[in-house]
Structure formats: structure tokens, C-alpha cells
XYZ file of C-alpha atoms in Angstrom:
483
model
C 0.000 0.000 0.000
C 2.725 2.675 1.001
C 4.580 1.718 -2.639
C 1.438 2.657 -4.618
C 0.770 6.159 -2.565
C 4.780 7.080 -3.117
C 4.283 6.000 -6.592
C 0.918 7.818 -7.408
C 2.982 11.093 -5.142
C 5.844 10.414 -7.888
C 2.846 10.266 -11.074
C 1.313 13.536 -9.487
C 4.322 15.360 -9.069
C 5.806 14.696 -12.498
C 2.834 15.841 -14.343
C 2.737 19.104 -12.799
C 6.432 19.533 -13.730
C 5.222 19.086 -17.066
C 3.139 21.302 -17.374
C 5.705 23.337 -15.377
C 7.804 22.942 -18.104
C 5.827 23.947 -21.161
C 4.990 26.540 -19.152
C 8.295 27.384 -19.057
C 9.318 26.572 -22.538
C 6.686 28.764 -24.404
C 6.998 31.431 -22.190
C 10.637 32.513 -23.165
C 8.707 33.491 -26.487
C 7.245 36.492 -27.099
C 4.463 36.430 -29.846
C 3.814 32.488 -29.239
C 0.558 31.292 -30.486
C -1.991 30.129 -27.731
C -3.465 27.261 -30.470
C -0.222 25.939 -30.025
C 0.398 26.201 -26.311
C -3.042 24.323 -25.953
C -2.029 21.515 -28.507
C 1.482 20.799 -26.385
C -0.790 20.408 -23.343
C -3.466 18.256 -25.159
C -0.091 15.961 -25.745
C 1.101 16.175 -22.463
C -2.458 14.945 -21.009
C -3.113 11.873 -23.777
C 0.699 10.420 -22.934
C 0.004 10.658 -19.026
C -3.646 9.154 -19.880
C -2.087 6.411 -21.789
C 0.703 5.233 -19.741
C -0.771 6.031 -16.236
C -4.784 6.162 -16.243
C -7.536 8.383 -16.285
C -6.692 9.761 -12.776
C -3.734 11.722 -13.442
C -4.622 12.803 -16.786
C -7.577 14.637 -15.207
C -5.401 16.187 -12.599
C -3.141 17.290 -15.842
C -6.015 18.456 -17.553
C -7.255 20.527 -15.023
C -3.677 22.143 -14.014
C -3.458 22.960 -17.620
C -6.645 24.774 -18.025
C -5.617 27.202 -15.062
C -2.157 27.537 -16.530
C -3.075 27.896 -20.003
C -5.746 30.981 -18.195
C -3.420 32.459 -15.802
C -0.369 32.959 -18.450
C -1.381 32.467 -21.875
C -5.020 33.694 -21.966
C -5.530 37.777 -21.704
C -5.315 39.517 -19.374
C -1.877 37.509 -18.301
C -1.214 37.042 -14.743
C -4.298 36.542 -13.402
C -7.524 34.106 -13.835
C -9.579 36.673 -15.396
C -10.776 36.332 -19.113
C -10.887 39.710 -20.696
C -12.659 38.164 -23.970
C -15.941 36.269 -23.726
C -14.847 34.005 -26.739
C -11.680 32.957 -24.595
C -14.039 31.106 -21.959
C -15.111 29.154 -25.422
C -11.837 28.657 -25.779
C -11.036 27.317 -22.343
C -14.306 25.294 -21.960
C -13.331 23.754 -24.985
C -9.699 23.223 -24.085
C -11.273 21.734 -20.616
C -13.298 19.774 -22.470
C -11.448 17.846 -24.998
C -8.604 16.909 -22.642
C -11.071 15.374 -20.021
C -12.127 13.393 -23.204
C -9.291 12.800 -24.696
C -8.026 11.260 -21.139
C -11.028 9.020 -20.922
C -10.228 7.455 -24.822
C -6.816 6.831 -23.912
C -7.658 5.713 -20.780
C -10.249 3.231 -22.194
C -7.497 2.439 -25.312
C -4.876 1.734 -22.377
C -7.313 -0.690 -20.534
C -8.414 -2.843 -23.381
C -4.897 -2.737 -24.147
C -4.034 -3.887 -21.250
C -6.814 -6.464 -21.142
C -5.501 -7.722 -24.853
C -2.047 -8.281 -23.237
C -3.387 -10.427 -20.014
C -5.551 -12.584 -21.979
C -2.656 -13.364 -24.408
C -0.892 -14.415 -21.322
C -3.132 -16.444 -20.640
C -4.125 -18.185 -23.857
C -0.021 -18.642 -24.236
C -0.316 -20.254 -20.876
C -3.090 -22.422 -21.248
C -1.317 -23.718 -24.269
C 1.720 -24.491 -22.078
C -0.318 -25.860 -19.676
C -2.452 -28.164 -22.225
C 1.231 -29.131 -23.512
C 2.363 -30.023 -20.091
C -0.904 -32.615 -19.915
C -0.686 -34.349 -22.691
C 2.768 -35.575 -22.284
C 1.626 -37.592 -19.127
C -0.852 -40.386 -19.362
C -1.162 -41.892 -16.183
C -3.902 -40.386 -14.272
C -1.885 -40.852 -10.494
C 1.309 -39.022 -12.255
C -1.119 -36.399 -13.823
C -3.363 -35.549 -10.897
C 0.541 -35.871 -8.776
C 1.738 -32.914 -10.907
C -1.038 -30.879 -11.823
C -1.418 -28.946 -9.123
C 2.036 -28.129 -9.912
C 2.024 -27.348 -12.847
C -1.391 -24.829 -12.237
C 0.263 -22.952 -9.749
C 4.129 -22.599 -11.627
C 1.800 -21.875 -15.169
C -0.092 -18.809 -13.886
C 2.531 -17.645 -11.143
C -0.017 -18.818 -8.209
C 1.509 -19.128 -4.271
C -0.498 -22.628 -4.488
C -3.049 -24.794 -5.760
C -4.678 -27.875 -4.750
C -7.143 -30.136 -6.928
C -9.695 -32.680 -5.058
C -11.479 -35.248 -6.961
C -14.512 -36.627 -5.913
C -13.953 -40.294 -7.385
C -10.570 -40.547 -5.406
C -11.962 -38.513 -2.265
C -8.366 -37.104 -2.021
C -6.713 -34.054 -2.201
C -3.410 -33.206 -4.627
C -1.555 -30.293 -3.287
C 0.658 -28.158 -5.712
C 3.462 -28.769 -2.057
C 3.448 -30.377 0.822
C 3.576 -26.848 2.846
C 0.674 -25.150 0.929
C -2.268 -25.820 3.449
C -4.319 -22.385 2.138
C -7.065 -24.594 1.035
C -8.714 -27.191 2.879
C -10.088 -30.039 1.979
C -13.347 -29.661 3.166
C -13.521 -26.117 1.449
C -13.061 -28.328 -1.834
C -15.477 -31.226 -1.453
C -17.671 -28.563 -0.837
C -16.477 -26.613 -4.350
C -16.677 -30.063 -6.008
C -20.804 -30.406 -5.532
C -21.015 -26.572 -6.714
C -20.950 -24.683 -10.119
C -20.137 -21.245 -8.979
C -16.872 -19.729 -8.200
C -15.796 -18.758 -4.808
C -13.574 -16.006 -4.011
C -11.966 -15.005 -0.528
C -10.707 -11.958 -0.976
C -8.715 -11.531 3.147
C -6.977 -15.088 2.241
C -6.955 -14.803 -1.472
C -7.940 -18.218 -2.434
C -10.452 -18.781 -5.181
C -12.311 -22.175 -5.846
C -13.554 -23.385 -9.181
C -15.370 -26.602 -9.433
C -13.794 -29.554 -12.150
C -16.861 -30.098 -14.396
C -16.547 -32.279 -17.572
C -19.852 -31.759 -19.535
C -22.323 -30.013 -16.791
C -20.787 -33.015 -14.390
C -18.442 -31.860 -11.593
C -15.995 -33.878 -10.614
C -13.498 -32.452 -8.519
C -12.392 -28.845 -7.760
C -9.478 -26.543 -7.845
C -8.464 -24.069 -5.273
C -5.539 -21.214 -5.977
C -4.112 -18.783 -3.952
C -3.013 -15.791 -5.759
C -4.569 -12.756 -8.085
C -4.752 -12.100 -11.747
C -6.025 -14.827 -13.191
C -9.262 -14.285 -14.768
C -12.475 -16.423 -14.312
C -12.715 -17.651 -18.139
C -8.741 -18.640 -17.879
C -9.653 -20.519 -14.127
C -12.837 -22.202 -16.040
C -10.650 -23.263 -19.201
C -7.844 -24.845 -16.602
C -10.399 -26.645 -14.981
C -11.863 -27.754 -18.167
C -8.298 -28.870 -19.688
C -8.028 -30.851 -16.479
C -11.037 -32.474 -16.701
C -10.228 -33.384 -20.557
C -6.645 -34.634 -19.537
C -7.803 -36.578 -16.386
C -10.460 -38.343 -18.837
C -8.319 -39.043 -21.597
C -5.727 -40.585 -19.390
C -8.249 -42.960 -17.606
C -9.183 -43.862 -20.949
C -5.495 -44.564 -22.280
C -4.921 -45.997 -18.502
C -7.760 -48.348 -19.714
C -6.752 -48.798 -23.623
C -3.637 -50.152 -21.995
C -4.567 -52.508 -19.781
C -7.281 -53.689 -22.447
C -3.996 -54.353 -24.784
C -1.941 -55.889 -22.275
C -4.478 -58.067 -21.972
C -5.052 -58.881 -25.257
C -0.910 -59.352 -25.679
C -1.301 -61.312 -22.697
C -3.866 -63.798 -24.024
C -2.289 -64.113 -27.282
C 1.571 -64.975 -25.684
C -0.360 -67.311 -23.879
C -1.783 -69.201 -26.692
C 1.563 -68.701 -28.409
C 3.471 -70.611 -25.383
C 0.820 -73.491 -25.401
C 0.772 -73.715 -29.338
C 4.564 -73.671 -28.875
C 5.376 -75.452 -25.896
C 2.748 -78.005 -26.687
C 4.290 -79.104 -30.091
C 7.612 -79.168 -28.833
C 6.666 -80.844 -25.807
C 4.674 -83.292 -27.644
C 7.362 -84.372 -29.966
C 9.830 -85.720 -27.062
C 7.040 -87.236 -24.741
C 5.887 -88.963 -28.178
C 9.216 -90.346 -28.103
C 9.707 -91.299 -24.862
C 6.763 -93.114 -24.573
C 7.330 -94.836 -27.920
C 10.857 -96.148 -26.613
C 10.153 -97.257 -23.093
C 6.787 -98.964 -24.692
C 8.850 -101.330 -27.207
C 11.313 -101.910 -24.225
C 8.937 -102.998 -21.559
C 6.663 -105.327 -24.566
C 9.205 -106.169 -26.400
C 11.289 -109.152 -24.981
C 13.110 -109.780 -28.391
C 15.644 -106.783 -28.338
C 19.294 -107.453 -28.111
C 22.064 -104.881 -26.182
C 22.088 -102.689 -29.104
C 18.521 -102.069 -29.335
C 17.757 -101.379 -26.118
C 21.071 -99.340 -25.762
C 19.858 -96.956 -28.691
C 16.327 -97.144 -26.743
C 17.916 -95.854 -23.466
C 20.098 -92.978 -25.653
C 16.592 -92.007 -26.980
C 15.204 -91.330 -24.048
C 17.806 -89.943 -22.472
C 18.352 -87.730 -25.421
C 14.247 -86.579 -25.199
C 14.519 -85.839 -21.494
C 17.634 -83.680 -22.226
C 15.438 -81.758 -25.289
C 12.714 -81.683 -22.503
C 14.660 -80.300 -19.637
C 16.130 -77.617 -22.125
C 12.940 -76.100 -22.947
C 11.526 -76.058 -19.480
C 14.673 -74.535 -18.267
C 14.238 -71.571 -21.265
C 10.889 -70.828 -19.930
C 11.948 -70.203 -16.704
C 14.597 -68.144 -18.294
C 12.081 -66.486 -20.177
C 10.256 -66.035 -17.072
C 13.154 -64.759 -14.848
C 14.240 -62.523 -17.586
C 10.347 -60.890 -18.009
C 10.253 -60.082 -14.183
C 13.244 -58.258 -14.814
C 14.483 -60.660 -11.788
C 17.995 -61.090 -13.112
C 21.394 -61.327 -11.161
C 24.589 -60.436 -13.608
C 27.693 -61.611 -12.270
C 29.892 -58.864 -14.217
C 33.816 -59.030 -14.307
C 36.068 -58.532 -16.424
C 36.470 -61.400 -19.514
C 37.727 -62.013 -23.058
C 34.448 -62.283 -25.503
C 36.870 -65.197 -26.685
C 36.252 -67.308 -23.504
C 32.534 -66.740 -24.089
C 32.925 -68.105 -27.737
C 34.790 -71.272 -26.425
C 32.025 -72.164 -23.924
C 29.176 -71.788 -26.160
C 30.817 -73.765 -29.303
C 31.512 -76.698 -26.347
C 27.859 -76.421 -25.845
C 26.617 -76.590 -29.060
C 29.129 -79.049 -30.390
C 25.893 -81.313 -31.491
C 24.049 -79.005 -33.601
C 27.180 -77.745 -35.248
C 28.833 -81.016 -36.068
C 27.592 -80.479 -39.789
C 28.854 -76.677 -40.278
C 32.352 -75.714 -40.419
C 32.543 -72.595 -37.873
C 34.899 -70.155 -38.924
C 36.246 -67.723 -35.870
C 37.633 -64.117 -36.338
C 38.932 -62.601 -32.742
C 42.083 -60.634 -32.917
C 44.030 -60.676 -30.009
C 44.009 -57.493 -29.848
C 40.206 -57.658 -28.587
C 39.517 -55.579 -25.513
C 38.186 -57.309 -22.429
C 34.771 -56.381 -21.307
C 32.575 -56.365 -18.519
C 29.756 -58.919 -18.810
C 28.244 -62.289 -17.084
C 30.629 -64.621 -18.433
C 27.710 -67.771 -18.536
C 24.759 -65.645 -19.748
C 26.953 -63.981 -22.988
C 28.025 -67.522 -23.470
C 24.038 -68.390 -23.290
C 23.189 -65.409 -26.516
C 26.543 -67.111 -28.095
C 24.885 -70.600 -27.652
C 21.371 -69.662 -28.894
C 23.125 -67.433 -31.885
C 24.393 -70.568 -33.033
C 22.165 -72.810 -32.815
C 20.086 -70.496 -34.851
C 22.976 -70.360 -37.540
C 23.154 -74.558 -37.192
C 19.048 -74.561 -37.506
C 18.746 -72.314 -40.592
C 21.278 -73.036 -42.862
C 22.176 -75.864 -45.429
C 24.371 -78.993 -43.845
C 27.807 -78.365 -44.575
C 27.444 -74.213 -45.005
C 29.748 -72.575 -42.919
C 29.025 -70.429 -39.724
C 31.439 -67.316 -38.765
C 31.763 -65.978 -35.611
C 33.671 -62.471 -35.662
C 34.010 -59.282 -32.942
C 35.647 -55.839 -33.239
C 35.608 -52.392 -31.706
C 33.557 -49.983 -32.727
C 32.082 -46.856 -31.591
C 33.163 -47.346 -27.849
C 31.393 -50.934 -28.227
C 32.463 -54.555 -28.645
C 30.904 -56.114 -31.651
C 29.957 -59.473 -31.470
C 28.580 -61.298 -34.958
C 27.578 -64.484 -35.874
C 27.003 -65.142 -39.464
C 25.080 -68.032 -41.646
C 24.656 -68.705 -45.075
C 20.742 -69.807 -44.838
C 17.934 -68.024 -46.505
C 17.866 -65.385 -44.668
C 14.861 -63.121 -43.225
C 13.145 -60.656 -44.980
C 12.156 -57.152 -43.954
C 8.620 -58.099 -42.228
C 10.142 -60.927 -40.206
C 13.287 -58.514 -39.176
C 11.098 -55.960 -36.917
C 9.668 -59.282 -34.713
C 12.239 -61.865 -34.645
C 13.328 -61.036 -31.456
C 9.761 -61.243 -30.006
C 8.764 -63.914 -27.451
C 7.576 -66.980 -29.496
C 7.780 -65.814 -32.870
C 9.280 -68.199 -35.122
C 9.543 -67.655 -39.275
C 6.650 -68.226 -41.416
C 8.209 -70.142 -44.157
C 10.005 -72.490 -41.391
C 8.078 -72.894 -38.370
C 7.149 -76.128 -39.373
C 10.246 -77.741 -40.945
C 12.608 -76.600 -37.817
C 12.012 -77.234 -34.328
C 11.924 -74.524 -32.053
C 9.750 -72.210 -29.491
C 10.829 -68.941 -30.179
C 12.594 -68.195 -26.739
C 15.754 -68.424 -27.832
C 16.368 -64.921 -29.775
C 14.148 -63.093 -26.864
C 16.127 -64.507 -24.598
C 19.103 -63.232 -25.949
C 18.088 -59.795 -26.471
C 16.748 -59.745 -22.477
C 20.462 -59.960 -21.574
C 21.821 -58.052 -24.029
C 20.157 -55.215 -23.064
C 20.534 -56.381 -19.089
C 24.183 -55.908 -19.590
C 23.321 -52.199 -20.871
C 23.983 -53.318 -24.654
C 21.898 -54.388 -27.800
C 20.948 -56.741 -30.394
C 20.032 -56.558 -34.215
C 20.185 -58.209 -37.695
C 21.239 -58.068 -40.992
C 19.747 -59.827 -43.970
C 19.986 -60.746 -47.663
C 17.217 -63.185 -49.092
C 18.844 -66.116 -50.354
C 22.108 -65.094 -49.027
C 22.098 -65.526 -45.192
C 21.786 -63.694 -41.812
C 24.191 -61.849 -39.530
C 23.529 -61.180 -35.951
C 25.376 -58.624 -33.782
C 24.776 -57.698 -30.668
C 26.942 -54.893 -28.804
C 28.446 -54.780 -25.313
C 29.695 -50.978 -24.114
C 33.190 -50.892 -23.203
C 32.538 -47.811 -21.121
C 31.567 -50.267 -17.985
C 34.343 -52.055 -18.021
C 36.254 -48.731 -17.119
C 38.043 -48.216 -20.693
């Protein structure tokens, strides 16, 4: 209060130095016309009605009529008009500046009414940016009072909503509104304004249906910007219940088709060892006629089944470990060339008809990884290479540095995967069209490998020429490992 008094003291005192001065100024000349002398103060009185309001421009108007009289107007000196056209005059002169203050004080007030509602149209576009970058409706409603009271340069703000019963505060500290005052706002359509506290609460209606309310504390913000916040919130709390709901309808549906996938899947591969289990310990319990040799190749069939059937339960619990994100890396430092050796030992069975072909310089850099689970992506790489290739086409296994990152290839000559297949052949289950049948498989093998890829911080991708064969890298950083 005492800053506006000294400033309207400082407004009052500077126009009567102005007209002080042009006073002053025209009165060093002689023969000066008074037309002119009244035009200088009709300029004087439209710039102080423009920049500082209808108030002071009066004042100015006024103080220039009596000094426009007293020393410009015969006889000079004194308040008395000599000629009867000369209180015309200075009517007239009265006149137009009280006028012309109130037109510039009007053009300065819609002016100045343009300029706040720009503000706020350029910050309810912030603020409907700042909503629809969030879709979760506990993050939005977590933020937005936030984000109301940092938009329109508010002390605080706090939004209830009536389906949640709870209150969102824009800080822990900001206790200006309570919640009762809002539940109350919430089953209203009229604003409330407390002018001693200055809070002001506008009920959350979406349609003619409130659903929640906003209180602020803080001034100039108008009504129709407080009604359009509440009305963006109610639009962004809506849309992300219904994207909240769109998701979990999808994960759903993802869910119930990975589950028909594993049991498609799982039950032909299952099938085809359990077939042959049965099948062997049938003929050796009926049939009393087999020799050694027979029942030893019996006994390596089964044995060989239950191996094929404890490897695919043991990838779905890989699968499964990997998918709850419930995965233990034991990193240290190793040579990618002590991963290659354990997973060609592994795979020695698969790849006893391809020629493998290794390219590791010496030079190779050691890394940080899980020696086991890289050996695990080297393993299912080539058994992939082994599955979809010719007999007798070679298989190359290759690494190099590049781009801070240790590249890690493995190469086939099969047919290769075309551009379609590419985008999904590291999903869960999927398996190629044109070879699902002929090659055994559940599709776990190439998701599993990208799962700890990426768990070691790195990733996985593929190259491809019909007809000409595939090549998959997948990259570990070197930065971990300190380099």
C-alpha cells in the first residue's frame, strides 16, 4: 500500500512539472501562439492518460486549463478572461482533454486487457502441452497442481477429486485450502472467491458433471482462464483414464495371445519328445526280443528326449526370470573369446555339420559382462545359424571395436529373413513363417538373448539378404568395463 501512494505522489508530481515545463518553454517566447500552447498540453495529457490512467490525466487536464488561463489567456497574470470568446476557448480546451483522457484511458485498458488474456491463452497452451505428455492419471493428478500454480505464477493450488476422495496439493507446505472447502467446491458450479486469504475455488466439471475442484491462492487470473484450466483438467484426467484403460485392455489382449503362443509352442515341442519317450520305453517294456544294441539306442533315446525336454523347461523359466526383470549379472572382467569357447563346447551337437569359422584378434579388448549368460546369446546365436542353414554351409563368428562398443557377430549362409520378419524376430515366441514347421523350435531363444543383451546395458540386431544368409550382432559398451 505505502509503494502505490509514493508511486501515485511520484505520477502527481511529475505531471505538474510538465506542465511546469511547457509553461516554461513557451513562455521565453514572445508572440507564441496560444493554439499551439493548448495543442502541447493536449499531448502532455493523452501520454500521461495512456501510460498512467484516467486519474492523473484529469489532474493534468485541469492544471493545464488554469495555466493555459493564468499565463497564456488575456489579461496575463491573473484568472480573469478579458474576452468572452476565450471562456469558449477554455471550456473547450477543458473539455477535450477530459475526453481525450477518458479514450486513452479506455485504449490503455483494453490494451491492457488484450495483453493479459494473451498471457493467458499462451499459458493455457503451455499448460495443455504439459498434460498431454503424461498419461497416467496418479502421475497427472501428482503434478497438476504443480504445474497450475508454476503456469499462472499462483503461491499454491490444490485439486480434489470426488472419485478418489483425495486431495493433490501443488506442495506439501501449501495448506491455504482445505479439503473440506473443496469437497464442498466439487458439488457446486459457482466460483468462490476469498478476498482476506486470497484463495479462489472453481469446481472440475466435464460436460455439466463436476468432478473435482481446484483451489488457488493468488490474483490475476481471470475467471474464463480458471474455467478453461479446470476444463483442460477435466479433458486430460479423462483421456488418461481412458489410455490408462486402452492399456490394460492391450496388455491383456498381448497377454492372451503370448499365452496361446506358449501353449501352441510349448505343446508341439513338448509333444514331440514325450511322443518319443513313450514310444521307446513302450517297445522296451513289450518287447522281450531286443538285443544290447537295441535297447542301448532305446535308453540314448530317451535320455536324449529328457535332455530336449529339460532344455525347454529350463528356457521358460529363463524367459520367465528374464520378463520379471528378476535377473542377477555376475559382471567381471572377460575375453568375448572365452565366451565363444564355452558356447561352441555347448553346441558341439548341432554344429557337427557346419564348419565354424572364428575371427577374434588378439588385440580384442576385455569387457565387462556375465561370463555364462553372454556364453548363453553365443549358444542360442548358433544354434540359430546350425538350424537355418544348409548342412555343410559354414558359420562365422567375428568381434571388433567400434564406436566405444564390442561387436559381437555371428554369421550363416541360410535363406535369410526378410524385412517383415526382421522388426519381430526377437519377439517372445515368434518363429519364421516359411520355417516354423520344418525346424524345431519355441521362439525363446532370440528373446532370450536380447533380455540380456540389453541387461548388460547393450543391444541386439540383424542383418539380412534373401537367399544369401543372416548376420547377428549384438553390442556390449566398453565404457563399464572402465576403458
Amino acid at each position: 500500500m505505502q509503494r502505490k501512494v509514493l508511486r501515485s505522489i511520484v505520477r502527481y508530481s511529475i505531471s505538474t512539472a510538465t506542465a511546469a515545463a511547457i509553461v516554461a518553454v513557451y513562455r521565453r517566447w514572445p508572440h507564441v501562439n496560444e493554439t499551439t500552447v493548448a495543442l502541447t498540453f493536449l499531448v502532455g495529457i493523452l501520454l500521461v492518460a495512456a501510460n498512467w490512467g484516467l486519474r492523473h490525466s484529469i489532474y493534468l487536464s485541469i492544471l493545464s486549463a488554469l495555466a493555459f488561463n493564468f499565463f497564456f489567456l488575456p489579461p496575463i497574470m491573473t484568472f480573469t478572461i478579458g474576452d468572452s470568446r476565450n471562456w469558449v476557448a477554455l471550456l473547450a480546451f477543458l473539455v477535450t482533454g477530459i475526453v481525450a483522457s477518458q479514450l486513452a484511458e479506455r485504449a490503455r485498458r483494453e490494451a491492457k486487457i488484450s495483453r493479459r488474456r494473451q498471457r493467458e491463452a499462451e499459458r493455457l497452451y503451455e499448460f495443455s502441452q504439459q498434460m498431454l505428455v503424461t498419461g497416467n492419471v496418479i502421475d497427472l493428478l501428482n503434478v497438476l497442481p504443480q504445474m497450475i500454480a508454476s503456469t499462472f505464477n499462483l503461491a499454491g493450488a490444490a485439486v480434489y477429486l470426488r472419485e478418489r476422495d483425495r486431495v493433490y496439493r501443488s506442495s506439501p507446505n501449501y495448506m491455504d485450502v482445505t479439503a473440506a472447502e473443496l469437497r464442498d467446491a466439487a458439488f457446486t458450479r459457482d466460483h468462490r472467491r476469498d478476498e482476506e486469504r486470497g484463495v479462489t475455488l472453481v469446481p472440475i466439471l466435464l460436460g455439466t458433471r463436476p468432478i473435482g475442484a481446484v483451489g488457488i491462492t493468488g490474483e490475476g487470473t481471470s475467471p474464463e482462464a480458471l474455467d478453461a484450466v479446470c476444463g483442460l483438467a477435466a479433458i486430460a484426467i479423462e483421456r488418461a483414464g481412458a489410455v490408462e484403460t486402452l492399456t490394460r485392455v492391450e496388455a491383456s489382449r498381448e497377454s492372451e495371445r503370448l499365452r496361446n503362443a506358449l501353449l501352441d509352442s510349448v505343446a508341439h515341442e513338448l509333444r514331440t519328445p514325450l511322443t518319443s519317450i513313450t514310444a521307446a520305453i513302450t517297445s522296451l517294456r513289450s518287447d522281450d526280443r531286443l538285443d544290447k544294441e537295441q535297447t542301448a539306442e532305446m535308453m540314448q533315446v530317451i535320455e536324449e528326449e529328457a535332455a530336449r525336454l529339460d532344455r525347454l523347461v529350463g528356457q521358460a523359466m529363463e524367459m520367465a526370470e528374464l520378463d520379471a526383470h528378476d535377473i542377477k549379472l555376475d559382471l567381471r572382467m572377460h575375453s568375448m573369446r572365452e565366451a565363444v569357447d564355452m558356447a561352441l563346447e555347448a553346441v558341439q551337437g548341432p554344429l557337427k555339420t557346419h564348419p565354424v569359422e572364428l575371427r577374434l584378434p588378439d588385440t580384442l579388448p576385455l569387457v565387462q559382462m556375465d561370463l555364462e549368460r553372454i556364453a548363453k546369446v553365443l549358444q542360442h546365436l548358433l544354434e540359430n545359424a546350425a538350424k537355418y542353414s544348409a548342412e555343410g554351409s559354414p558359420i562365422f563368428v567375428s568381434a571388433e571395436v567400434a564406436k566405444g562398443q564390442l561387436v559381437t557377430s555371428v554369421a550363416d549362409r541360410g535363406a535369410g529373413v526378410d524385412d517383415f520378419e526382421r522388426m519381430m524376430i526377437f519377439d517372445k515366441f515368434y518363429r519364421g513363417q516359411g520355417q516354423r514347421y520344418r525346424v524345431q523350435g519355441t521362439g525363446m531363444g532370440l528373446a532370450i538373448a536380447k533380455a540380456i543383451v540389453e541387461a548388460h546395458g547393450g543391444s541386439i540386431d540383424v542383418t539380412s539378404q534373401q537367399s544369401q544368409g543372416s548376420v547377428f550382432s549384438f553390442y556390449l559398451p566398453l565404457q563399464l568395463s572402465g576403458r
